[in-house]
Amino acid sequence: ASEYEGMWKSLGMDLGAHDQLLAVLGQGYTDVFLSQANRPKGMDYFNFVMSEVHGLRIKEMLEAKEQGEKIVGSYCVFVPEEIVRAAGATLVGLCSGADFAMEEVERVLPRNTCALIKSSFGFKLGKVCPYLESADMIVGENTCDGKKKSYEELNKLVSNLYVMDLPQTKSENARALLKAEFVRFAKAMEELTGNPITVESLKKGIAITNAKRQAMHRLEALRKADPEPISGLDALLASQVSFYDAPVRFTESVNALCDELEERVKDKVAVFPEKTPRILLSGCPMAVPNWKLPWIVESSGAVIVGEESCVGERGLRNLTDDSGQDVESLMEAIVDRYFKIDCAIFTPNEDRADHIVQMAKDYKADGVIQYALNFCQPYQIEAMGLESRMEKEGIPMLRIETDYSPEDAEQLKTRVEAFVEMI
Ligand code: BJ8
């Protein structure tokens, strides 16, 4: 890793702390991913990406930046990727899935803030995230209370924060707000990059982003097979990598993986035996390297067949209509696409419950695990309501509330094992 030291230093990172983080990340990756049996060959690419996640990928982004390409970081799948790409900028995900510099974090945020928010602050305060440090613009969004209030604090730590307002209902007025915010964001992108957003550039941005989603749809469809040609952990990894990787290369790699998986399905080559209990994971997004719960599930005699999550199907399922012939109609299509996202910050949010039921049926799940981070009210409250809905549908459901620490792993494993045995 040392070949990148100069690069990390130039980004103002804390090399000692960063070494520690990489060591933990590397060990976690070896234990969780490389130890899996019978992985598809196509996962080699993702192994490589992960081994270079703070190295080669940052290097190529910084090289592009020297040629004038801007980097935009985001914490939410509501930030419209099509518009970022139309302005010729790169979009990267900034959510983080590990505790870091928690003592410092708890000096700026209450202890009972969700792990996802705290972790993002820890990566900033600990100076260990090269994505955050290389971003020309950081986009925050007014979603849950925790996020929107914490951006006020983040604004004191960075000089390039842009906050997008988001609606909380699916009314007509709410849609108008989203539209106005996307128009404002498009202008901000033009200003940041100096590139005008045109019909051509929007169509290109839509095409790149849709292709990425379509490749992931292919992967998701292949997970409907029994036996499973790919583990849930590996499929989740592909979703996680989609937030960092160069999109065209990512799309090609996922499609190559899918070619291989198609063969596997035909030949019944699998990672778990046929009739392994099938779990649908649902709830809060899982950012790298938050692999605790999926790892527990897949080492407890079950396989994860889908993720109802922003790092998963909630974030990827809808495509943007590219048939419009002017900027206005393409922008409308983008708004339509994002307005369908059924995040738990919306009220009411019945679509999400319907989607979970639909996914459970489509993926032939034997049970659903509702995963919510501690202190995440939107997903915790929805999980309670979902219990009765799932009961009505005859779908067994387990509710898990946890954080990023390994402390409850044993206890979680006991509960997950009992659930798997029951379904
Ligand atoms: S569209 S899910 S990415 S807001 S876990 S920070 S909700 S307290 S992440 Fe999200 Fe956008 Fe919605 Fe998706 Fe708050 Fe809960 Fe923490 Fe959360």
Short mmCIF file of C-alpha atoms and ligand atoms in Angstrom, two decimals:
data_model
loop_
_atom_site.label_atom_id
_atom_site.label_comp_id
_atom_site.label_asym_id
_atom_site.label_seq_id
_atom_site.Cartn_x
_atom_site.Cartn_y
_atom_site.Cartn_z
CA ALA A 1 0.00 0.00 0.00
CA SER A 2 2.93 2.30 0.63
CA GLU A 3 3.13 3.35 -3.04
CA TYR A 4 0.05 5.48 -2.34
CA GLU A 5 1.40 7.20 0.75
CA GLY A 6 2.29 10.38 -1.09
CA MET A 7 -1.19 10.52 -2.57
CA TRP A 8 -2.90 10.02 0.79
CA LYS A 9 -0.64 12.61 2.39
CA SER A 10 -1.48 15.13 -0.32
CA LEU A 11 -5.16 14.64 0.56
CA GLY A 12 -4.39 15.59 4.16
CA MET A 13 -5.07 12.12 5.52
CA ASP A 14 -3.75 10.73 8.79
CA LEU A 15 -1.47 7.95 7.57
CA GLY A 16 -1.09 6.17 10.91
CA ALA A 17 -4.83 6.01 11.55
CA HIS A 18 -5.44 5.08 7.92
CA ASP A 19 -2.99 2.16 8.16
CA GLN A 20 -4.97 0.89 11.11
CA LEU A 21 -8.22 1.16 9.18
CA LEU A 22 -6.79 -0.66 6.15
CA ALA A 23 -5.47 -3.45 8.36
CA VAL A 24 -8.91 -3.98 9.92
CA LEU A 25 -10.62 -3.74 6.55
CA GLY A 26 -8.19 -6.21 4.95
CA GLN A 27 -8.59 -8.70 7.77
CA GLY A 28 -12.37 -8.38 7.72
CA TYR A 29 -12.43 -8.92 3.98
CA THR A 30 -10.26 -12.02 4.23
CA ASP A 31 -12.38 -13.49 7.02
CA VAL A 32 -15.77 -12.70 5.51
CA PHE A 33 -15.27 -12.91 1.75
CA LEU A 34 -12.14 -14.85 0.86
CA SER A 35 -13.10 -17.67 3.23
CA GLN A 36 -16.28 -18.44 1.25
CA ALA A 37 -16.36 -21.72 -0.66
CA ASN A 38 -16.96 -22.03 -4.39
CA ARG A 39 -17.16 -18.33 -5.25
CA PRO A 40 -17.72 -17.38 -8.90
CA LYS A 41 -14.54 -16.49 -10.82
CA GLY A 42 -16.13 -13.17 -11.66
CA MET A 43 -15.70 -12.11 -8.03
CA ASP A 44 -11.95 -11.81 -8.65
CA TYR A 45 -12.63 -8.40 -10.11
CA PHE A 46 -14.42 -7.29 -6.94
CA ASN A 47 -11.62 -8.69 -4.79
CA PHE A 48 -9.25 -6.54 -6.78
CA VAL A 49 -11.43 -3.44 -6.50
CA MET A 50 -11.70 -3.90 -2.76
CA SER A 51 -7.97 -4.41 -2.36
CA GLU A 52 -7.47 -1.13 -4.22
CA VAL A 53 -10.45 0.77 -2.88
CA HIS A 54 -8.31 3.47 -1.30
CA GLY A 55 -5.48 3.02 -3.83
CA LEU A 56 -5.90 2.59 -7.55
CA ARG A 57 -9.47 3.91 -7.67
CA ILE A 58 -8.46 7.13 -5.90
CA LYS A 59 -5.41 7.43 -8.12
CA GLU A 60 -7.48 7.23 -11.29
CA MET A 61 -10.03 9.66 -9.93
CA LEU A 62 -7.30 12.14 -9.02
CA GLU A 63 -5.76 11.74 -12.48
CA ALA A 64 -9.13 12.52 -14.04
CA LYS A 65 -9.42 15.44 -11.67
CA GLU A 66 -6.19 16.84 -13.02
CA GLN A 67 -7.85 16.80 -16.42
CA GLY A 68 -10.66 18.88 -14.95
CA GLU A 69 -13.14 16.18 -13.92
CA LYS A 70 -14.92 17.00 -10.66
CA ILE A 71 -15.71 14.54 -7.87
CA VAL A 72 -19.05 14.69 -6.07
CA GLY A 73 -19.60 12.74 -2.87
CA SER A 74 -23.03 11.77 -1.59
CA TYR A 75 -24.69 10.10 1.39
CA CYS A 76 -27.99 9.15 -0.17
CA VAL A 77 -29.40 7.46 -3.27
CA PHE A 78 -31.64 10.48 -3.80
CA VAL A 79 -28.71 12.42 -5.26
CA PRO A 80 -29.42 12.08 -8.98
CA GLU A 81 -26.50 10.30 -10.57
CA GLU A 82 -27.74 11.08 -14.09
CA ILE A 83 -27.33 14.83 -13.47
CA VAL A 84 -23.87 14.44 -11.96
CA ARG A 85 -22.75 12.38 -14.95
CA ALA A 86 -24.42 14.76 -17.40
CA ALA A 87 -22.17 17.50 -16.04
CA GLY A 88 -19.17 15.24 -16.65
CA ALA A 89 -18.48 14.71 -12.94
CA THR A 90 -17.95 11.50 -10.99
CA LEU A 91 -20.29 10.47 -8.19
CA VAL A 92 -19.06 8.47 -5.20
CA GLY A 93 -20.83 7.20 -2.12
CA LEU A 94 -19.56 8.48 1.21
CA CYS A 95 -21.59 6.50 3.73
CA SER A 96 -19.37 4.42 5.92
CA GLY A 97 -19.88 1.12 7.66
CA ALA A 98 -17.28 1.03 10.43
CA ASP A 99 -16.75 2.80 13.73
CA PHE A 100 -13.77 5.09 13.70
CA ALA A 101 -12.57 7.92 15.96
CA MET A 102 -15.71 7.49 18.06
CA GLU A 103 -14.43 9.54 20.96
CA GLU A 104 -14.03 12.56 18.71
CA VAL A 105 -17.38 11.88 17.06
CA GLU A 106 -19.17 11.89 20.38
CA ARG A 107 -17.82 15.34 21.04
CA VAL A 108 -19.82 16.69 18.07
CA LEU A 109 -22.79 14.29 17.89
CA PRO A 110 -24.90 12.73 20.63
CA ARG A 111 -23.97 9.18 21.54
CA ASN A 112 -27.40 7.98 20.52
CA THR A 113 -26.98 8.88 16.85
CA CYS A 114 -27.16 6.02 14.35
CA ALA A 115 -23.92 4.24 13.47
CA LEU A 116 -24.10 5.27 9.82
CA ILE A 117 -24.01 8.96 10.62
CA LYS A 118 -21.44 8.56 13.36
CA SER A 119 -19.24 6.51 11.10
CA SER A 120 -19.31 9.16 8.37
CA PHE A 121 -18.19 11.72 10.94
CA GLY A 122 -15.54 9.36 12.27
CA PHE A 123 -14.03 9.01 8.80
CA LYS A 124 -13.94 12.79 8.49
CA LEU A 125 -12.59 13.53 11.97
CA GLY A 126 -10.13 10.64 11.80
CA LYS A 127 -9.00 11.82 8.31
CA VAL A 128 -9.14 8.32 6.87
CA CYS A 129 -11.44 8.59 3.85
CA PRO A 130 -9.75 9.49 0.55
CA TYR A 131 -13.14 9.80 -1.19
CA LEU A 132 -14.31 12.45 1.23
CA GLU A 133 -11.00 14.28 1.06
CA SER A 134 -10.83 14.30 -2.74
CA ALA A 135 -14.43 15.40 -3.28
CA ASP A 136 -14.97 18.82 -4.87
CA MET A 137 -18.51 18.89 -3.57
CA ILE A 138 -20.15 16.94 -0.77
CA VAL A 139 -23.91 16.61 -1.08
CA GLY A 140 -25.98 16.19 2.06
CA GLU A 141 -29.76 15.80 2.02
CA ASN A 142 -32.59 16.57 4.37
CA THR A 143 -33.85 13.07 5.00
CA CYS A 144 -34.01 11.74 8.57
CA ASP A 145 -33.57 14.13 11.50
CA GLY A 146 -30.22 12.60 12.36
CA LYS A 147 -28.80 13.27 8.93
CA LYS A 148 -30.22 16.72 8.37
CA LYS A 149 -29.12 18.02 11.77
CA SER A 150 -25.70 16.39 11.51
CA TYR A 151 -25.05 18.21 8.22
CA GLU A 152 -25.17 21.44 10.22
CA GLU A 153 -22.22 20.06 12.14
CA LEU A 154 -20.51 18.67 9.05
CA ASN A 155 -20.72 22.12 7.54
CA LYS A 156 -18.36 23.29 10.26
CA LEU A 157 -15.81 20.63 9.29
CA VAL A 158 -15.83 21.00 5.49
CA SER A 159 -16.00 23.94 3.12
CA ASN A 160 -17.77 22.26 0.21
CA LEU A 161 -21.06 20.99 1.57
CA TYR A 162 -24.18 21.39 -0.56
CA VAL A 163 -27.47 20.46 1.09
CA MET A 164 -30.38 19.22 -0.98
CA ASP A 165 -33.86 19.55 0.44
CA LEU A 166 -36.05 16.47 0.00
CA PRO A 167 -39.78 15.94 0.40
CA GLN A 168 -41.19 13.60 3.03
CA THR A 169 -44.50 12.72 1.40
CA LYS A 170 -45.51 11.60 -2.08
CA SER A 171 -47.98 14.42 -2.69
CA GLU A 172 -48.03 16.67 -5.75
CA ASN A 173 -46.45 19.49 -3.77
CA ALA A 174 -43.75 17.09 -2.62
CA ARG A 175 -42.98 16.18 -6.21
CA ALA A 176 -42.74 19.86 -7.09
CA LEU A 177 -40.20 20.32 -4.31
CA LEU A 178 -38.11 17.43 -5.61
CA LYS A 179 -38.25 18.88 -9.11
CA ALA A 180 -37.19 22.33 -7.89
CA GLU A 181 -34.34 20.81 -5.92
CA PHE A 182 -33.13 18.75 -8.89
CA VAL A 183 -33.22 21.87 -11.10
CA ARG A 184 -31.23 23.78 -8.47
CA PHE A 185 -28.80 20.87 -8.23
CA ALA A 186 -28.36 20.75 -12.02
CA LYS A 187 -27.39 24.44 -11.92
CA ALA A 188 -24.95 23.79 -9.09
CA MET A 189 -23.41 20.98 -11.14
CA GLU A 190 -23.04 23.27 -14.15
CA GLU A 191 -21.35 25.85 -11.96
CA LEU A 192 -19.04 23.32 -10.35
CA THR A 193 -17.92 21.73 -13.60
CA GLY A 194 -18.31 24.55 -16.09
CA ASN A 195 -20.11 22.07 -18.34
CA PRO A 196 -23.60 22.89 -19.57
CA ILE A 197 -26.23 20.20 -19.07
CA THR A 198 -27.74 19.50 -22.47
CA VAL A 199 -30.09 16.96 -24.04
CA GLU A 200 -27.07 14.97 -25.24
CA SER A 201 -25.22 15.02 -21.94
CA LEU A 202 -28.37 14.12 -20.00
CA LYS A 203 -29.10 11.24 -22.36
CA LYS A 204 -25.54 10.03 -21.87
CA GLY A 205 -25.80 10.36 -18.08
CA ILE A 206 -29.06 8.41 -18.12
CA ALA A 207 -27.63 5.71 -20.40
CA ILE A 208 -24.56 5.12 -18.19
CA THR A 209 -26.62 5.02 -15.02
CA ASN A 210 -29.39 2.83 -16.46
CA ALA A 211 -26.84 0.36 -17.83
CA LYS A 212 -25.35 -0.02 -14.37
CA ARG A 213 -28.80 -0.63 -12.88
CA GLN A 214 -29.72 -3.10 -15.61
CA ALA A 215 -26.57 -5.13 -14.98
CA MET A 216 -27.54 -5.28 -11.31
CA HIS A 217 -31.08 -6.30 -12.25
CA ARG A 218 -29.57 -9.21 -14.17
CA LEU A 219 -27.58 -10.20 -11.12
CA GLU A 220 -30.65 -9.96 -8.90
CA ALA A 221 -32.72 -12.10 -11.26
CA LEU A 222 -30.09 -14.83 -11.18
CA ARG A 223 -30.41 -14.98 -7.41
CA LYS A 224 -33.93 -16.34 -7.82
CA ALA A 225 -32.41 -19.74 -8.63
CA ASP A 226 -32.25 -22.57 -6.14
CA PRO A 227 -29.48 -23.58 -5.54
CA GLU A 228 -27.99 -20.09 -5.38
CA PRO A 229 -25.17 -19.44 -7.85
CA ILE A 230 -23.77 -16.61 -5.71
CA SER A 231 -23.74 -15.81 -2.02
CA GLY A 232 -25.70 -12.89 -0.64
CA LEU A 233 -22.45 -11.47 0.66
CA ASP A 234 -20.91 -11.38 -2.81
CA ALA A 235 -24.04 -9.84 -4.32
CA LEU A 236 -24.07 -7.21 -1.58
CA LEU A 237 -20.43 -6.50 -2.31
CA ALA A 238 -21.31 -5.79 -5.95
CA SER A 239 -23.96 -3.29 -4.77
CA GLN A 240 -21.47 -1.67 -2.42
CA VAL A 241 -18.81 -1.41 -5.12
CA SER A 242 -21.35 0.26 -7.44
CA PHE A 243 -21.01 3.36 -5.25
CA TYR A 244 -17.27 3.75 -5.89
CA ASP A 245 -16.28 2.15 -9.14
CA ALA A 246 -16.01 3.71 -12.60
CA PRO A 247 -19.55 3.00 -13.86
CA VAL A 248 -18.83 1.63 -17.34
CA ARG A 249 -16.15 -0.74 -16.09
CA PHE A 250 -18.42 -1.76 -13.22
CA THR A 251 -21.27 -2.55 -15.61
CA GLU A 252 -18.99 -4.72 -17.77
CA SER A 253 -17.73 -6.59 -14.72
CA VAL A 254 -21.21 -7.28 -13.38
CA ASN A 255 -22.35 -8.46 -16.81
CA ALA A 256 -19.33 -10.78 -17.05
CA LEU A 257 -20.19 -12.13 -13.60
CA CYS A 258 -23.78 -12.69 -14.75
CA ASP A 259 -22.61 -14.62 -17.84
CA GLU A 260 -20.79 -16.95 -15.50
CA LEU A 261 -23.76 -17.20 -13.12
CA GLU A 262 -26.06 -18.13 -16.01
CA GLU A 263 -23.81 -21.11 -16.71
CA ARG A 264 -23.76 -21.96 -13.04
CA VAL A 265 -27.54 -21.96 -12.83
CA LYS A 266 -27.71 -24.25 -15.89
CA ASP A 267 -25.16 -26.65 -14.39
CA LYS A 268 -26.50 -26.28 -10.84
CA VAL A 269 -23.12 -25.10 -9.61
CA ALA A 270 -23.84 -23.38 -6.32
CA VAL A 271 -22.40 -21.88 -3.17
CA PHE A 272 -25.01 -23.42 -0.89
CA PRO A 273 -26.84 -26.74 -1.30
CA GLU A 274 -30.31 -26.83 -2.79
CA LYS A 275 -33.14 -26.04 -0.35
CA THR A 276 -30.93 -23.90 1.88
CA PRO A 277 -33.29 -21.57 3.79
CA ARG A 278 -33.62 -18.32 1.83
CA ILE A 279 -33.58 -14.95 3.55
CA LEU A 280 -34.60 -11.55 2.30
CA LEU A 281 -32.70 -8.78 4.06
CA SER A 282 -34.58 -5.52 4.44
CA GLY A 283 -34.00 -2.17 6.09
CA CYS A 284 -31.20 0.36 6.54
CA PRO A 285 -28.47 0.67 3.93
CA MET A 286 -25.29 -1.36 4.46
CA ALA A 287 -22.16 0.60 3.60
CA VAL A 288 -18.69 -0.94 3.29
CA PRO A 289 -17.44 -2.65 5.48
CA ASN A 290 -20.67 -3.33 7.34
CA TRP A 291 -20.87 -7.06 6.67
CA LYS A 292 -21.71 -8.24 10.18
CA LEU A 293 -25.33 -9.31 9.79
CA PRO A 294 -25.05 -10.83 6.28
CA TRP A 295 -22.03 -12.76 7.44
CA ILE A 296 -23.89 -14.04 10.48
CA VAL A 297 -26.87 -15.07 8.34
CA GLU A 298 -24.76 -16.92 5.79
CA SER A 299 -22.75 -18.70 8.44
CA SER A 300 -25.95 -19.81 10.17
CA GLY A 301 -27.17 -22.20 7.49
CA ALA A 302 -29.11 -19.69 5.36
CA VAL A 303 -28.52 -17.80 2.14
CA ILE A 304 -29.47 -14.18 1.47
CA VAL A 305 -31.38 -13.95 -1.79
CA GLY A 306 -32.07 -10.22 -1.96
CA GLU A 307 -31.65 -6.87 -0.25
CA GLU A 308 -34.55 -4.47 0.17
CA SER A 309 -32.13 -1.66 0.88
CA CYS A 310 -30.62 1.44 -0.68
CA VAL A 311 -27.51 -0.69 -1.08
CA GLY A 312 -29.62 -3.14 -3.06
CA GLU A 313 -32.96 -3.12 -4.78
CA ARG A 314 -34.46 0.05 -3.26
CA GLY A 315 -31.58 2.03 -4.67
CA LEU A 316 -31.37 0.30 -8.02
CA ARG A 317 -34.72 -1.02 -9.08
CA ASN A 318 -36.15 1.80 -11.20
CA LEU A 319 -34.77 2.98 -14.52
CA THR A 320 -34.96 6.51 -15.91
CA ASP A 321 -36.97 6.98 -19.09
CA ASP A 322 -34.61 8.33 -21.73
CA SER A 323 -37.13 9.01 -24.48
CA GLY A 324 -37.52 12.76 -23.83
CA GLN A 325 -36.27 15.08 -26.56
CA ASP A 326 -35.49 18.17 -24.50
CA VAL A 327 -33.83 18.98 -21.20
CA GLU A 328 -37.18 19.69 -19.54
CA SER A 329 -38.73 16.31 -20.29
CA LEU A 330 -35.56 14.43 -19.39
CA MET A 331 -35.44 16.26 -16.06
CA GLU A 332 -39.09 15.30 -15.50
CA ALA A 333 -38.19 11.68 -16.19
CA ILE A 334 -35.36 11.86 -13.66
CA VAL A 335 -37.70 13.34 -11.04
CA ASP A 336 -40.25 10.58 -11.77
CA ARG A 337 -37.60 7.96 -11.26
CA TYR A 338 -36.33 9.24 -7.91
CA PHE A 339 -39.77 10.09 -6.60
CA LYS A 340 -40.52 6.35 -6.53
CA ILE A 341 -37.81 5.59 -3.95
CA ASP A 342 -39.60 4.26 -0.90
CA CYS A 343 -37.26 5.39 1.84
CA ALA A 344 -38.61 5.19 5.38
CA ILE A 345 -38.34 8.96 5.79
CA PHE A 346 -41.54 9.19 3.69
CA THR A 347 -44.94 9.19 5.32
CA PRO A 348 -46.98 7.20 4.70
CA ASN A 349 -44.75 4.62 3.04
CA GLU A 350 -46.99 1.70 2.10
CA ASP A 351 -45.11 1.12 -1.16
CA ARG A 352 -42.17 -0.18 0.79
CA ALA A 353 -44.26 -2.82 2.56
CA ASP A 354 -45.72 -3.89 -0.80
CA HIS A 355 -42.25 -4.09 -2.28
CA ILE A 356 -40.98 -6.29 0.55
CA VAL A 357 -43.89 -8.70 0.07
CA GLN A 358 -43.29 -8.70 -3.68
CA MET A 359 -39.57 -9.35 -3.24
CA ALA A 360 -40.19 -12.15 -0.75
CA LYS A 361 -42.40 -13.83 -3.36
CA ASP A 362 -40.14 -13.15 -6.35
CA TYR A 363 -37.03 -14.44 -4.63
CA LYS A 364 -38.89 -17.30 -2.95
CA ALA A 365 -37.68 -16.16 0.45
CA ASP A 366 -38.53 -18.37 3.41
CA GLY A 367 -38.22 -15.42 5.77
CA VAL A 368 -37.46 -11.72 6.01
CA ILE A 369 -34.94 -10.15 8.35
CA GLN A 370 -35.69 -6.50 9.14
CA TYR A 371 -32.41 -4.80 9.87
CA ALA A 372 -32.39 -1.40 11.55
CA LEU A 373 -29.53 0.47 13.07
CA ASN A 374 -29.89 1.43 16.71
CA PHE A 375 -31.43 4.90 17.04
CA CYS A 376 -32.77 4.85 13.46
CA GLN A 377 -36.37 5.77 14.08
CA PRO A 378 -37.66 5.64 10.49
CA TYR A 379 -36.61 2.03 9.89
CA GLN A 380 -37.23 0.84 13.44
CA ILE A 381 -40.78 2.16 13.48
CA GLU A 382 -41.51 0.75 10.03
CA ALA A 383 -40.13 -2.62 11.14
CA MET A 384 -42.71 -2.81 13.91
CA GLY A 385 -45.55 -2.05 11.51
CA LEU A 386 -44.17 -4.55 9.03
CA GLU A 387 -44.46 -7.33 11.57
CA SER A 388 -48.25 -7.47 11.31
CA ARG A 389 -48.20 -7.05 7.53
CA MET A 390 -45.79 -9.98 7.15
CA GLU A 391 -47.87 -12.06 9.52
CA LYS A 392 -50.91 -11.41 7.36
CA GLU A 393 -48.93 -12.48 4.30
CA GLY A 394 -47.66 -15.60 6.07
CA ILE A 395 -44.03 -14.52 5.76
CA PRO A 396 -41.89 -15.18 8.86
CA MET A 397 -39.99 -12.08 9.94
CA LEU A 398 -37.20 -11.39 12.39
CA ARG A 399 -36.49 -7.89 13.65
CA ILE A 400 -32.85 -7.01 14.32
CA GLU A 401 -31.55 -3.78 15.82
CA THR A 402 -27.81 -3.44 15.92
CA ASP A 403 -24.84 -1.18 15.17
CA TYR A 404 -21.34 -1.60 13.77
CA SER A 405 -19.65 -3.00 16.85
CA PRO A 406 -18.82 -6.73 16.98
CA GLU A 407 -20.01 -6.95 20.57
CA ASP A 408 -23.48 -8.36 19.88
CA ALA A 409 -22.33 -10.82 17.20
CA GLU A 410 -22.76 -13.93 19.36
CA GLN A 411 -26.18 -12.85 20.53
CA LEU A 412 -27.28 -12.04 16.96
CA LYS A 413 -26.03 -15.38 15.76
CA THR A 414 -28.12 -17.19 18.35
CA ARG A 415 -31.24 -15.31 17.28
CA VAL A 416 -30.59 -15.76 13.56
CA GLU A 417 -29.90 -19.47 13.97
CA ALA A 418 -33.14 -19.94 15.88
CA PHE A 419 -35.02 -18.05 13.14
CA VAL A 420 -33.42 -20.10 10.36
CA GLU A 421 -34.32 -23.29 12.12
CA MET A 422 -37.92 -22.19 12.47
CA ILE A 423 -38.58 -21.19 8.84
S1 BJ8 B 1 -33.02 7.06 0.52
S2 BJ8 B 1 -32.48 5.03 3.40
S3 BJ8 B 1 -29.78 6.44 1.59
S4 BJ8 B 1 -31.95 8.52 3.55
S5 BJ8 B 1 -29.84 4.59 9.22
S6 BJ8 B 1 -28.98 7.94 8.53
S7 BJ8 B 1 -32.38 6.82 7.99
S8 BJ8 B 1 -31.06 7.21 11.28
S9 BJ8 B 1 -29.79 6.14 5.53
FE1 BJ8 B 1 -30.89 6.57 3.61
FE2 BJ8 B 1 -31.29 8.07 1.47
FE3 BJ8 B 1 -33.33 7.00 2.75
FE4 BJ8 B 1 -31.74 5.48 1.34
FE5 BJ8 B 1 -31.10 8.17 9.25
FE6 BJ8 B 1 -31.71 5.67 9.79
FE7 BJ8 B 1 -29.25 6.50 10.19
FE8 BJ8 B 1 -30.22 6.28 7.69
#
